[in-house]
CSV table of C-alpha atoms in Angstrom, one decimal:
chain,number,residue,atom,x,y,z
A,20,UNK,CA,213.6,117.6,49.6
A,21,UNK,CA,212.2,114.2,48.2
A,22,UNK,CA,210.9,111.5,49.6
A,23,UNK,CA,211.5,108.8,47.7
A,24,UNK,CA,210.0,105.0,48.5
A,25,UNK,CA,209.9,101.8,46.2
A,26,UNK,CA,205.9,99.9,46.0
A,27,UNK,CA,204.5,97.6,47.8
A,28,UNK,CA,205.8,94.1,46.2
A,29,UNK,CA,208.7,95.4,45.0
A,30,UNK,CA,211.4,92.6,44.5
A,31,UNK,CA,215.1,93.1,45.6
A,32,UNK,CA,217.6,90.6,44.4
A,33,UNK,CA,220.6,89.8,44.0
A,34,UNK,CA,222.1,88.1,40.2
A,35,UNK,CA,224.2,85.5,38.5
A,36,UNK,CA,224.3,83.3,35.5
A,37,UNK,CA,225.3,79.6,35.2
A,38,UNK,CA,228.3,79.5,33.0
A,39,UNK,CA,229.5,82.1,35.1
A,40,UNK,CA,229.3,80.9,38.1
A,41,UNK,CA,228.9,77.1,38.1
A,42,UNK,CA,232.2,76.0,36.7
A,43,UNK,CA,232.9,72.8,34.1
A,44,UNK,CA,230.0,74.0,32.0
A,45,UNK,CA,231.9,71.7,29.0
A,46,UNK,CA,229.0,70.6,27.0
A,47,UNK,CA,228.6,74.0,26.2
A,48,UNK,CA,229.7,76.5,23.3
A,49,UNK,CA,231.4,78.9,25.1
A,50,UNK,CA,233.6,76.5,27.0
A,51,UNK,CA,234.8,75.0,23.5
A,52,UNK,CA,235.2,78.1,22.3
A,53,UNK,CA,237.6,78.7,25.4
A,54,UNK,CA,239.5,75.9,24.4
A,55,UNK,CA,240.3,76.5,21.0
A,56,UNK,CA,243.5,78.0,19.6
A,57,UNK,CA,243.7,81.0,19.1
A,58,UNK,CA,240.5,82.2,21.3
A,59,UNK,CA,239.2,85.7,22.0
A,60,UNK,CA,238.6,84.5,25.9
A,61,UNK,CA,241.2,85.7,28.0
A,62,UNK,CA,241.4,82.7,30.4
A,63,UNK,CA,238.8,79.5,30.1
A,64,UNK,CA,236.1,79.4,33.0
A,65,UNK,CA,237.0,76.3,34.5
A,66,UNK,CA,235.7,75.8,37.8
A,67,UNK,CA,234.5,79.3,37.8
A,68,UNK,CA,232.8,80.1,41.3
A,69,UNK,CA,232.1,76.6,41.4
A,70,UNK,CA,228.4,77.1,42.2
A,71,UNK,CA,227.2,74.0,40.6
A,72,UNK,CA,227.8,72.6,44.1
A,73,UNK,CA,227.9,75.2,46.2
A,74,UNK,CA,224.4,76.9,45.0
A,75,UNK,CA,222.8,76.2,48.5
A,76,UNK,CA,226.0,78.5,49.8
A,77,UNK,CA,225.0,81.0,47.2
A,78,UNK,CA,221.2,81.3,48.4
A,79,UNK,CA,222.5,81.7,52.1
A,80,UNK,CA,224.4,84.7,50.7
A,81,UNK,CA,221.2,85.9,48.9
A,82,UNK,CA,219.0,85.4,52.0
A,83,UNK,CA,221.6,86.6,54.1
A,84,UNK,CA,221.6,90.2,52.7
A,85,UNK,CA,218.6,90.4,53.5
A,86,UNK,CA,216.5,90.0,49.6
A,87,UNK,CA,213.6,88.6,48.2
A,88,UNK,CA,214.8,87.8,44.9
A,89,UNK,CA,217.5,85.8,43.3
A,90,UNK,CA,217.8,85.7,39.4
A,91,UNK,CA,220.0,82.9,38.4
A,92,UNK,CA,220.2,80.6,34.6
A,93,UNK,CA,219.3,77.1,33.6
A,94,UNK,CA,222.2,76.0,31.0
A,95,UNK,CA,221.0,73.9,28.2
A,96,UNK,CA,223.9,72.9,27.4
A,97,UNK,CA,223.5,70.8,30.6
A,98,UNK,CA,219.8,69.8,30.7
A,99,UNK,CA,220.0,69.4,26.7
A,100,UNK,CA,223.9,68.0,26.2
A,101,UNK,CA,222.7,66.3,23.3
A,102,UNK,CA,220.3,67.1,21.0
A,103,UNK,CA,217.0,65.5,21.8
A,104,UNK,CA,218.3,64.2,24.9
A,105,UNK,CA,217.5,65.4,28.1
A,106,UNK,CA,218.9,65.5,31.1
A,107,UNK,CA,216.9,64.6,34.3
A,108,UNK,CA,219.8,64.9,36.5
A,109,UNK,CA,220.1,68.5,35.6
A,110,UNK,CA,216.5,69.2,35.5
A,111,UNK,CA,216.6,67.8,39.1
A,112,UNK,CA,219.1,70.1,40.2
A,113,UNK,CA,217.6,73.2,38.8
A,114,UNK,CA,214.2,72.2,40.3
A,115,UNK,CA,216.3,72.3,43.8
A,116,UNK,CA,217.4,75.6,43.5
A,117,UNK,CA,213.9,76.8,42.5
A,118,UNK,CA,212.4,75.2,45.4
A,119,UNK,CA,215.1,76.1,47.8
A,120,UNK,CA,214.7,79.3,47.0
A,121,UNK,CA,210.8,79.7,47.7
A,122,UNK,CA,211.9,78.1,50.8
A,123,UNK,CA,213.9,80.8,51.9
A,124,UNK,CA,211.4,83.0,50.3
A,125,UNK,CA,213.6,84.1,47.1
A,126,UNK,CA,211.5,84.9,44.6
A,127,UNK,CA,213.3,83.1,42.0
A,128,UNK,CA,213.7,84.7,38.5
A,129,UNK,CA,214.8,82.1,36.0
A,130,UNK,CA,217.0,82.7,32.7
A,131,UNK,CA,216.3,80.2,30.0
A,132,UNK,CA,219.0,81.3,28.1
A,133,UNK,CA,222.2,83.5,29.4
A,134,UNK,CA,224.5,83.7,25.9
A,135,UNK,CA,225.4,79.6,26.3
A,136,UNK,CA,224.1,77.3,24.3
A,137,UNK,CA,224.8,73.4,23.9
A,138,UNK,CA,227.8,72.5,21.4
A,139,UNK,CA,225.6,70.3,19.3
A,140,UNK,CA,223.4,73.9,18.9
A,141,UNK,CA,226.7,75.6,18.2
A,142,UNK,CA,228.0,73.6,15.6
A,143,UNK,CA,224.3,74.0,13.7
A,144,UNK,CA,225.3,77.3,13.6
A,145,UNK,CA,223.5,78.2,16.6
A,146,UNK,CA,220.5,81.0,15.9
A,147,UNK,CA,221.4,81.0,12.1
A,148,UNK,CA,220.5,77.3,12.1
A,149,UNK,CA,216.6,78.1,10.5
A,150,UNK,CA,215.5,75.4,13.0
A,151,UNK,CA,216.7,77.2,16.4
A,152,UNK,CA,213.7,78.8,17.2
A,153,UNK,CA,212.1,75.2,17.4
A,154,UNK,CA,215.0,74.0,19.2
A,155,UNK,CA,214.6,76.5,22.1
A,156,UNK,CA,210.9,76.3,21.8
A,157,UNK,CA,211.3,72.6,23.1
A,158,UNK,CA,214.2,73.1,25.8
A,159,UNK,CA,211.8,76.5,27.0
A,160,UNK,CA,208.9,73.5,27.0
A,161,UNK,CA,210.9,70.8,29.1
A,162,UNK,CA,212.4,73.4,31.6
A,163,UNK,CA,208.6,75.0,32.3
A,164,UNK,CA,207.2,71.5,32.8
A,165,UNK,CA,209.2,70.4,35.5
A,166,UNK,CA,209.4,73.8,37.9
A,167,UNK,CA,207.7,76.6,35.6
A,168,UNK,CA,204.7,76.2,38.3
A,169,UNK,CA,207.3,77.7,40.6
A,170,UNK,CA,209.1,80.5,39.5
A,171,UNK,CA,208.2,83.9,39.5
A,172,UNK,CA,209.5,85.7,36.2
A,173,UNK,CA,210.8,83.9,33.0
A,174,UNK,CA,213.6,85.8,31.1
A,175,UNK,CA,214.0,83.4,27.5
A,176,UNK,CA,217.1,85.6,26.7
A,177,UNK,CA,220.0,87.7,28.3
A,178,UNK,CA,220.6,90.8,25.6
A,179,UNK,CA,219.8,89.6,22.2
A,180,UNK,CA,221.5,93.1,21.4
A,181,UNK,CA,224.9,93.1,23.2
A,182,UNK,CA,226.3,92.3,19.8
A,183,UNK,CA,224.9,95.4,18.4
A,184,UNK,CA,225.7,97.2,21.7
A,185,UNK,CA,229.6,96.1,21.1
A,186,UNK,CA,229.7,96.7,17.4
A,187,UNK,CA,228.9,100.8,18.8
A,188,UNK,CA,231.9,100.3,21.3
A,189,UNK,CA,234.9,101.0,19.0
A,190,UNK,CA,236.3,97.4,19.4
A,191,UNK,CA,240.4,97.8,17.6
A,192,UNK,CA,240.4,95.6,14.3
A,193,UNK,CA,242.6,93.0,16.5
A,194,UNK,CA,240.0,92.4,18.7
A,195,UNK,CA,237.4,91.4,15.5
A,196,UNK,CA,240.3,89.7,13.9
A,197,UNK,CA,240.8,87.6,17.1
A,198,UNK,CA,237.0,87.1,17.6
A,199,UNK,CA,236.8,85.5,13.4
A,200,UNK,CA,239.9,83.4,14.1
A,201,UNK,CA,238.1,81.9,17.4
A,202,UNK,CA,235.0,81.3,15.3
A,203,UNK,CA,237.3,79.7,12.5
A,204,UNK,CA,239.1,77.6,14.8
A,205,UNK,CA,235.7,76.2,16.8
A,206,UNK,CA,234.5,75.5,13.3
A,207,UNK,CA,238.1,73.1,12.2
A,208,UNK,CA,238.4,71.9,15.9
A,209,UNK,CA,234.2,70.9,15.6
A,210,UNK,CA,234.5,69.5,11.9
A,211,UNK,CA,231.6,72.2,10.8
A,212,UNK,CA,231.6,74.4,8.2
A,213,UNK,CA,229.8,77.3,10.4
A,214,UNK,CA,230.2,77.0,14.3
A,215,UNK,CA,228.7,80.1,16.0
A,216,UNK,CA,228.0,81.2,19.4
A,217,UNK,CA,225.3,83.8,20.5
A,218,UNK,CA,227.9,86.4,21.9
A,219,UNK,CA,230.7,86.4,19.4
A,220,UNK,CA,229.2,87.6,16.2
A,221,UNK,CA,230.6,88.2,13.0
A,222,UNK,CA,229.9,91.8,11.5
A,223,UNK,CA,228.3,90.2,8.2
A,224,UNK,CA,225.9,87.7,10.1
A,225,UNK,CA,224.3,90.3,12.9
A,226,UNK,CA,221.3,91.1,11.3
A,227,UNK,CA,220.6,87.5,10.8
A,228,UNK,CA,222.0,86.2,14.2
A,229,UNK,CA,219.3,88.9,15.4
A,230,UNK,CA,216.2,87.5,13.0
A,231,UNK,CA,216.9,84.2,14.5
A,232,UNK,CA,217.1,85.8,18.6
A,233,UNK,CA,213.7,87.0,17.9
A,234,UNK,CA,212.2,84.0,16.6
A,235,UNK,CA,213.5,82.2,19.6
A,236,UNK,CA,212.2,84.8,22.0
A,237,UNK,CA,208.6,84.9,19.9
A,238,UNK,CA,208.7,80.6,20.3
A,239,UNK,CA,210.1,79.7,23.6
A,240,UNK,CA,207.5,82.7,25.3
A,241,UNK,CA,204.5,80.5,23.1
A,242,UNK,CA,206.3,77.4,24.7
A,243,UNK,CA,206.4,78.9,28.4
A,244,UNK,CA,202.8,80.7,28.3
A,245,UNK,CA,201.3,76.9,26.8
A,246,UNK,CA,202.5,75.7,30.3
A,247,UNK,CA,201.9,78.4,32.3
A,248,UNK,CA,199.6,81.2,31.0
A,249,UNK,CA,199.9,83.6,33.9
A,250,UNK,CA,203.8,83.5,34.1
A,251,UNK,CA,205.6,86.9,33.3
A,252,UNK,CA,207.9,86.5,30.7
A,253,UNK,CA,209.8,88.4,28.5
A,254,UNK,CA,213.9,88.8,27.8
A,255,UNK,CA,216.6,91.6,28.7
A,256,UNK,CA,218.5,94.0,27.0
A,257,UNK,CA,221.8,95.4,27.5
A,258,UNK,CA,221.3,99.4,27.4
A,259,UNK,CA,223.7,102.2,28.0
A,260,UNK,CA,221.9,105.8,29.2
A,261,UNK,CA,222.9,107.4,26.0
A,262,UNK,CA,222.9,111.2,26.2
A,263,UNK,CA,223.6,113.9,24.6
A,264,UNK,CA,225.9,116.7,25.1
A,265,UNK,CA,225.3,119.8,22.8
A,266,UNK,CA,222.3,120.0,21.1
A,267,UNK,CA,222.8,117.9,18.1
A,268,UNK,CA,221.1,114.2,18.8
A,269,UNK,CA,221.8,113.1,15.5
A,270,UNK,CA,224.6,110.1,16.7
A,271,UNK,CA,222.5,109.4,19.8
A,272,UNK,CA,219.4,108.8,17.8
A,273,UNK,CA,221.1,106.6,15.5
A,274,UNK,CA,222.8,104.6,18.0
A,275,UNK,CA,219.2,103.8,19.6
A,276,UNK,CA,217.7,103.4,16.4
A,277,UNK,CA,220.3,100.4,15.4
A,278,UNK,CA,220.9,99.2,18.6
A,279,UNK,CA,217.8,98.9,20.7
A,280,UNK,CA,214.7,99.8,18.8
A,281,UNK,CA,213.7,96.4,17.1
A,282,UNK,CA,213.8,94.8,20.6
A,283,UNK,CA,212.0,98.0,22.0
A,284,UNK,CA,209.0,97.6,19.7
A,285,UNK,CA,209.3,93.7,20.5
A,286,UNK,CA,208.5,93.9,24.4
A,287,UNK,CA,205.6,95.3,23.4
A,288,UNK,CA,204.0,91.9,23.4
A,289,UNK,CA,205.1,91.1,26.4
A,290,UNK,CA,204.8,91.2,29.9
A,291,UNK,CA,208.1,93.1,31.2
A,292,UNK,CA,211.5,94.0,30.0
A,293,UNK,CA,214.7,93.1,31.4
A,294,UNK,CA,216.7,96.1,31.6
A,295,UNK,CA,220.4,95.7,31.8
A,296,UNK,CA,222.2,98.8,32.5
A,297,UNK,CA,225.9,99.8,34.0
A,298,UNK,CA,227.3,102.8,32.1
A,299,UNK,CA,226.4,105.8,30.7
A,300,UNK,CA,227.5,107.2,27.3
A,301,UNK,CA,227.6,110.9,26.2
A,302,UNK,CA,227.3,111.7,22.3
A,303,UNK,CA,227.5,115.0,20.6
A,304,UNK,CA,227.0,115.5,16.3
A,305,UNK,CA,230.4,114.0,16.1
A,306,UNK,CA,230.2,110.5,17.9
A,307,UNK,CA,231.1,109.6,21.6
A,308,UNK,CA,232.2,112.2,23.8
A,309,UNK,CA,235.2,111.3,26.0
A,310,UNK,CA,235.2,111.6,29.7
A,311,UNK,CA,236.9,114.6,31.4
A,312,UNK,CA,240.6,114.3,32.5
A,313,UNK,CA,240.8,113.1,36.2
A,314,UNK,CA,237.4,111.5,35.6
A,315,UNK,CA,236.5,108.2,38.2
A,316,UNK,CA,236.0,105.3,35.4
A,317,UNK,CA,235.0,101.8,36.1
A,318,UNK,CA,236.5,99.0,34.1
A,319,UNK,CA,234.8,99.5,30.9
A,320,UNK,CA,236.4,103.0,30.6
A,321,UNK,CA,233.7,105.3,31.0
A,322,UNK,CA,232.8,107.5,34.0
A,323,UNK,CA,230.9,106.2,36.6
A,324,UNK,CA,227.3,107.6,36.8
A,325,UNK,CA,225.0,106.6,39.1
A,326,UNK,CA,222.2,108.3,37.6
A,327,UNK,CA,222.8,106.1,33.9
A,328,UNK,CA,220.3,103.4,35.8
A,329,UNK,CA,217.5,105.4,36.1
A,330,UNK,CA,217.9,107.2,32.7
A,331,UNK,CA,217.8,103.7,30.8
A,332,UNK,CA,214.6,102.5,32.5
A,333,UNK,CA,213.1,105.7,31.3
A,334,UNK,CA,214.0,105.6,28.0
A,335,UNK,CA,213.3,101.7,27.9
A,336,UNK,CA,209.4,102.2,29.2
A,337,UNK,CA,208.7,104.9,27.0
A,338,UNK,CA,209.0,103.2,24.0
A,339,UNK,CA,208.5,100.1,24.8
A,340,UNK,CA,205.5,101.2,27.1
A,341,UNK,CA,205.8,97.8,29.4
A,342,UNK,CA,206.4,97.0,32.8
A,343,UNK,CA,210.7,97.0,34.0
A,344,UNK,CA,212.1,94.6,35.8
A,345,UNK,CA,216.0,95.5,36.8
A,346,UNK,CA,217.4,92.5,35.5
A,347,UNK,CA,221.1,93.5,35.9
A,348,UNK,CA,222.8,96.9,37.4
A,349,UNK,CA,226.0,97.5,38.9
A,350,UNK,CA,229.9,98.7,38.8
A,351,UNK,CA,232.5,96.9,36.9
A,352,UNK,CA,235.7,97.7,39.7
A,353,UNK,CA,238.4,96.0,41.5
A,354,UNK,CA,238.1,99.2,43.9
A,355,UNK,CA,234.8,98.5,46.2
A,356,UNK,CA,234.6,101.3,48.1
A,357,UNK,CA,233.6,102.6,44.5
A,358,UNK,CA,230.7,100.1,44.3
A,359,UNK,CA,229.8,100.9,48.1
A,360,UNK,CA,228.9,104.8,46.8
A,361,UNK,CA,228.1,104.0,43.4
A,362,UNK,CA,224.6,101.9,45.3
A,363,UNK,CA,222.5,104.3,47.2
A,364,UNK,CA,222.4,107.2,44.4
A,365,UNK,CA,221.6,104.9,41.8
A,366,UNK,CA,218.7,102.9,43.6
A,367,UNK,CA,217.2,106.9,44.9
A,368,UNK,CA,217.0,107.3,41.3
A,369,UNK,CA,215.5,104.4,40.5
A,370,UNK,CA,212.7,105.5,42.9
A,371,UNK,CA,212.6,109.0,41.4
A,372,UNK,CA,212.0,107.2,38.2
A,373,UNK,CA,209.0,104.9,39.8
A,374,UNK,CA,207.7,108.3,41.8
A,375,UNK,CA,207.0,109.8,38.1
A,376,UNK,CA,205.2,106.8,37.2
A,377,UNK,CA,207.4,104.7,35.2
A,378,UNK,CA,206.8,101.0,36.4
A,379,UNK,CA,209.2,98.7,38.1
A,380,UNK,CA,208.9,95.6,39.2
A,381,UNK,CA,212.3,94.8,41.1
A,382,UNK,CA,216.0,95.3,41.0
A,383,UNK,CA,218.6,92.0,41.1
A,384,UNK,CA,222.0,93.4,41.6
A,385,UNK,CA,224.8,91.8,39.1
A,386,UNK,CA,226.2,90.3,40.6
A,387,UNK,CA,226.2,87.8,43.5
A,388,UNK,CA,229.6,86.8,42.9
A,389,UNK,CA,232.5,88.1,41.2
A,390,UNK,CA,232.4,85.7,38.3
A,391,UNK,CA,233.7,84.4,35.0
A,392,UNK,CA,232.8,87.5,32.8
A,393,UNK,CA,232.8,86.0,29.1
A,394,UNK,CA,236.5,87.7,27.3
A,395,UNK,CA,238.1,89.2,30.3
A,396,UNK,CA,237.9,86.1,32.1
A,397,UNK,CA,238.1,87.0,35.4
A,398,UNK,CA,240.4,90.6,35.4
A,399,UNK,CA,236.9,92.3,35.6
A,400,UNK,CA,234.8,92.2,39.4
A,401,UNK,CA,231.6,92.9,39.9
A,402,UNK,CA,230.6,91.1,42.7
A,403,UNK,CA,228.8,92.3,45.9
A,404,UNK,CA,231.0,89.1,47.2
A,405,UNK,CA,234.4,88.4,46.6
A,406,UNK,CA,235.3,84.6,45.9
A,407,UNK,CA,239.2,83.6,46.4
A,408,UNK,CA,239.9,81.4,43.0
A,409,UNK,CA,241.8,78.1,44.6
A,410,UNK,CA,239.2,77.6,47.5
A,411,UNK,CA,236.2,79.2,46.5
A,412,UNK,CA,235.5,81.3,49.7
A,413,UNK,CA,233.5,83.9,49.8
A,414,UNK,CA,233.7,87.0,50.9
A,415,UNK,CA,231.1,89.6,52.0
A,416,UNK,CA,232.3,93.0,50.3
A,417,UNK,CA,230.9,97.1,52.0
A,418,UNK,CA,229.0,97.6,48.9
A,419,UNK,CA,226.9,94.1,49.9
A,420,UNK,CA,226.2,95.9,53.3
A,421,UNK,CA,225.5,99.4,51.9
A,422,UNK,CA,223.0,97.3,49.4
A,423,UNK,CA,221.2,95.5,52.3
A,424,UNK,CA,221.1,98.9,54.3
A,425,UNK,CA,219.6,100.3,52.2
A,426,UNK,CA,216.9,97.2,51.2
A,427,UNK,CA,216.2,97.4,55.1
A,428,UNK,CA,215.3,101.0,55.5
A,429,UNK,CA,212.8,100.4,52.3
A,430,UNK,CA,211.6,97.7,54.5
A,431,UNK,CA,211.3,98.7,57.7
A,432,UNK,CA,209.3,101.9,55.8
A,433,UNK,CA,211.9,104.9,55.9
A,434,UNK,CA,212.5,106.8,52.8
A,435,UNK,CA,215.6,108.4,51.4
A,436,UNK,CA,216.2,112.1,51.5
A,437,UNK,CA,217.3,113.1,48.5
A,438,UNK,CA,217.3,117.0,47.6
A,439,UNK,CA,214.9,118.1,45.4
């Protein structure tokens, strides 16, 4: 048998991001984008969760599960809704949540960037625009001056590599197809020649989207650090546990080499990563192996693995040899009693990974709320809460009480038995 137990200071959390959740984001790029005709979005965001007003409702959630941590986004597009102009009635209402959260003793961990970006960015051609990195250099600047003495952990960016991730998925040619026409039709309806947006990517201009993610990562950390030396920051990646079945690596390897390596070997230089992690993916010589028939799968199609968390923050720390910070981890299902078994495994081995001396800061659930979720709209539910769409109730889900359990016991000093 194995004990296992987190550290001392160990954060639990709970997350969200604000395009996702707020609802009537519509200075941004993404909410165009939703808009136009014909759009790769399933269904616009709207009101989504609505949690631009009922934020203090989400905290109680957090606080009532029993956590320490809450990770939630600033939008530019609503503190910057025009370039050079800010927006002090936006930087007032982040500023509320930061401090509401310290007073319910959330440790708040703050997104700069979670895919949105303003329109006026968008229609420069958002992080082609040679200029961007300066752009979110002084947004980063603005936001750390008014709360960065605050928060606990800056994240500058949510996955730089999720379009690399998806180009690895196996995406039919109608689903590219739909995602140029979106980007042609936000360029007409804009009156620019380029309009691009951080999470729909064209094939030919990845590479350079990704130059331009790295120079705004590489600026707005300068940015945060000249305001706040000791801060933690550094940005998150979407990664998969890829693994191999066989003994043939060769499509594995690759797949890490293109996919996460540059951003790897870039968190180097800072003080954490962000790991992001829901799935795992076999390979063999031949590409990806297929799961069994009769296999559970959650939404995404693969099978669901509880062990996938703790192989990705493995894999992350030993190349990138940096603190982890769980930025994101859960179960894309409508089927909760799913998510309810899915929690405990995972977070044991999570510890398992900490026992052998890989170093983890904290864990924030994703998500909070079951939420917009960028293309399927809102088909795909990952909440730990449920939230009825025409009066925004929420709903506490099992999985949210099998989550706190579990955060208690580590509290009140019990360990989990797992066998050896």
């Amino acid at each position: 048998m194995t004990d296992i137990t987190f550290p001392p200071g160990f954060l639990w959390g709970a997350a969200g991001s604000g395009h996702q959740t707020e609802g009537d984001n519509d200075n941004s790029d993404t909410w165009f984008a939703e808009q136009v005709t014909p759009t790769v979005f399933a269904e616009p965001s709207g009101p989504a969760c609505d949690s631009y007003r009922r934020w203090r409702e989400d905290l109680d959630l957090v606080a009532g599960l029993g956590l320490d941590a809450y990770r939630f986004s600033v939008e530019w597009a609503r503190v910057e809704p025009e370039e050079g102009v800010f927006s002090d009635e936006a930087l007032d209402h982040y500023e509320a949540i930061v401090d509401e959260c310290r007073a319910r003793g959330l440790v708040p961990v703050v997104t700069y960037n979670h895919f949105t970006a303003p329109h006026w960015f968008a229609k420069r051609g958002a992080w082609l625009d040679p200029e961007a990195p300066a752009l979110f250099a002084r947004y980063c600047d603005r936001v750390t001056a008014r709360f960065g003495d605050r928060i606990g952990f800056a994240v500058t960016l949510n996955e730089p590599d999720l379009p690399r991730v998806l180009s690895w998925l196996g995406l039919p040619d109608v689903v590219r197809d739909l995602e140029r026409a979106t980007l042609a039709a936000a360029s007409e309806a804009a009156g620019v020649p380029a309009y691009r947006l951080g999470n729909v990517v064209l094939p030919e201009e990845l590479a350079a989207m990704e130059d331009g993610l790295a120079a705004a990562h590489a600026a707005g950390k300068a940015a945060i650090k000249a305001r706040r030396p000791d801060l933690p920051v550094g940005f998150s990646l979407a990664l998969m546990d890829d693994v191999v079945v066989g003994d043939d690596a060769s499509v594995r390897d690759r797949k890490r080499a293109e996919v996460y390596q540059r951003w790897l070997e870039l968190a180097r230089e800072d003080d954490f990563l962000g790991v992001q992690n829901y799935e795992r993916v076999p390979y063999d010589g031949s590409g990806q192996v297929r799961p069994p028939e009769g296999a559970v799968l959650n939404q995404m199609g693969t099978e669901i693995e509880p062990g996938s968390l703790a192989g990705a923050v493995r894999y992350a720390h030993a190349v990138a040899g940096v603190p982890i910070f769980v930025t994101e981890h859960g179960l894309a299902s409508n089927d909760d009693t799913l998510r309810a078994a899915f929690i405990e495994p995972a977070l044991t081995g999570l510890g398992e990974a900490i026992a052998d001396g890989v170093p983890v800061l904290g864990y924030t659930h994703w998500t909070l709320l079951d939420n917009f979720e960028w293309i399927f709209g809102y088909a795909f539910h990952y909440g730990l809460h449920e939230v009825d769409r025409a009066t925004f109730e929420r709903r506490r889900k099992p999985s949210a009480d099998v989550y706190a359990g579990f955060v208690a016991a580590q509290r009140a000093g019990l360990t989990v038995r797992e066998p050896a």
